[in-house]
CSV table of C-alpha atoms in Angstrom, one decimal:
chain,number,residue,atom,x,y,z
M,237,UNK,CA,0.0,0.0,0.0
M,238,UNK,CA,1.3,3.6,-1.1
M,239,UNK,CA,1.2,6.0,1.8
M,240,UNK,CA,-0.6,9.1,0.9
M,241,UNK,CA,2.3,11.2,1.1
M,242,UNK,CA,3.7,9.4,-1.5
M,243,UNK,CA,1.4,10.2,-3.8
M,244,UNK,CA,2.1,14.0,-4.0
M,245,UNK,CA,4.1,15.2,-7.3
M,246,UNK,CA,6.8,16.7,-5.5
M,247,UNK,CA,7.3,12.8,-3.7
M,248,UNK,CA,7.2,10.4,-6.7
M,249,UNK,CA,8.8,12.8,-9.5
M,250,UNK,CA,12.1,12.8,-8.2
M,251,UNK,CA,11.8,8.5,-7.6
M,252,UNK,CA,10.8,8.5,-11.3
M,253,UNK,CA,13.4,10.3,-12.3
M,254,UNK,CA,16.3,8.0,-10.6
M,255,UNK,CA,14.6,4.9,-12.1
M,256,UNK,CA,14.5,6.3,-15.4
M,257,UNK,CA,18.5,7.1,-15.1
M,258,UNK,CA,18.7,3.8,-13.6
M,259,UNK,CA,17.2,2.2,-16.8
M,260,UNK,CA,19.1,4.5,-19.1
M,261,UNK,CA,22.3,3.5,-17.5
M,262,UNK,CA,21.4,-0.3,-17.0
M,263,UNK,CA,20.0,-0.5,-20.6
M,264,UNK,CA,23.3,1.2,-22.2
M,265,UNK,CA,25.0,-1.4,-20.6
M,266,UNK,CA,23.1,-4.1,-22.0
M,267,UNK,CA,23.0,-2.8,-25.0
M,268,UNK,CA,26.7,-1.7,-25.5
M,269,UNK,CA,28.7,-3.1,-22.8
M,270,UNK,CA,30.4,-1.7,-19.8
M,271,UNK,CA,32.8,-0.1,-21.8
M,272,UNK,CA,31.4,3.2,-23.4
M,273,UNK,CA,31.4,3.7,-27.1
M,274,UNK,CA,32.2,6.6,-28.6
M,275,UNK,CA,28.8,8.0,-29.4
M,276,UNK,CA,27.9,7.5,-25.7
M,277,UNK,CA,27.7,11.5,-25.2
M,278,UNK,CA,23.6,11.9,-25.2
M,279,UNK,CA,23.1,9.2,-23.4
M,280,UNK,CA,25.6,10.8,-20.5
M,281,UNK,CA,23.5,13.9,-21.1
M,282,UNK,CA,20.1,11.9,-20.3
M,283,UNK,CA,21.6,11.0,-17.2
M,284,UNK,CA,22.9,14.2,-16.2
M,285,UNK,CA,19.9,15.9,-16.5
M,286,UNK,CA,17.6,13.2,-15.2
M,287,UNK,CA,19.5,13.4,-11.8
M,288,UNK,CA,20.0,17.4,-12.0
M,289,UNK,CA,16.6,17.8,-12.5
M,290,UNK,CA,15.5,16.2,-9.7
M,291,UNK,CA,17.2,18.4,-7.6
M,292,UNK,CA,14.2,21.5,-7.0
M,293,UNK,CA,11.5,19.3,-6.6
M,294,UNK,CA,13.2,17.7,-3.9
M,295,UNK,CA,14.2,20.8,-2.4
M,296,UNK,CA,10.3,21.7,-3.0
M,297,UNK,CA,9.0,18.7,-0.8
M,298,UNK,CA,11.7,19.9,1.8
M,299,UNK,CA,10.8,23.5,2.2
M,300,UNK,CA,7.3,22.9,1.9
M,301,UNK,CA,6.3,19.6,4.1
M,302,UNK,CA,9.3,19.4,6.6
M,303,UNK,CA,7.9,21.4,9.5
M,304,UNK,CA,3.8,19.9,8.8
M,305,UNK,CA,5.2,16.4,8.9
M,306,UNK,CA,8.7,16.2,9.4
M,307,UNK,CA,8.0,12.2,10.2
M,308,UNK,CA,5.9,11.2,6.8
M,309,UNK,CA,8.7,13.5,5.0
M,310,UNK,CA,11.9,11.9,5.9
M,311,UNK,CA,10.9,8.7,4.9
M,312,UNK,CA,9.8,10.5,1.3
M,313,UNK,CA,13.4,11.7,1.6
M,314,UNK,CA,14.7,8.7,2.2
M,315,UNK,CA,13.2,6.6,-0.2
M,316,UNK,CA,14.3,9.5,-2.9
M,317,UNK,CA,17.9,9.6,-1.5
M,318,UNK,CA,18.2,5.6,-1.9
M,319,UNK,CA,16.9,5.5,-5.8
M,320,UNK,CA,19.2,8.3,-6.4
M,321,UNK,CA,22.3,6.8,-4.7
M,322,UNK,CA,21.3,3.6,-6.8
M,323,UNK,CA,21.5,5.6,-10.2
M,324,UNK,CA,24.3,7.0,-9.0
M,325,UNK,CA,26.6,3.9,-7.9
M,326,UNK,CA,25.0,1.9,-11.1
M,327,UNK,CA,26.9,4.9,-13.2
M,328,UNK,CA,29.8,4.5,-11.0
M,329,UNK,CA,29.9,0.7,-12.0
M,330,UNK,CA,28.7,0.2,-15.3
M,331,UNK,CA,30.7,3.4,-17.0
């Protein structure tokens, strides 16, 4: 069951956003290989922007909901730090 909170734009966006990294970087990998090829550049983009992006809307749910539920918003926090971190150290490994 998905909490209530979670359901808000500003909680799922940024989650979306690091799995769809996460599947651009796990599906150039599959496709091409660890090893980058040479026309690797937009895809490197994709995933630049995917986890910039991400950023104000996180910062968004921060300002906003912290002090009304500081509880309910950690977790949302949380849950957004760990899909990031996993894009993040799937780039680390697979580039």
């Amino acid at each position: 069951m998905i909490p209530a909170s979670m359901k808000q734009p500003s909680a799922f966006v940024p989650v979306a956003m690091s799995l769809a990294a996460l599947a651009v970087m796990v599906g150039h990998a599959a496709i091409f290989g660890i090893t980058p090829p040479p026309g690797s550049a937009p895809l490197t983009r994709i995933f630049q922007l995917l986890m910039a992006a991400q950023l104000p809307v996180v910062l968004f749910l921060a300002v906003t909901r912290l002090r009304r539920d500081p509880m309910p918003t950690l977790r949302i926090l949380a849950v957004q730090a760990a899909a990031a971190l996993a894009a993040l150290i799937a780039d680390s490994l697979l580039t």
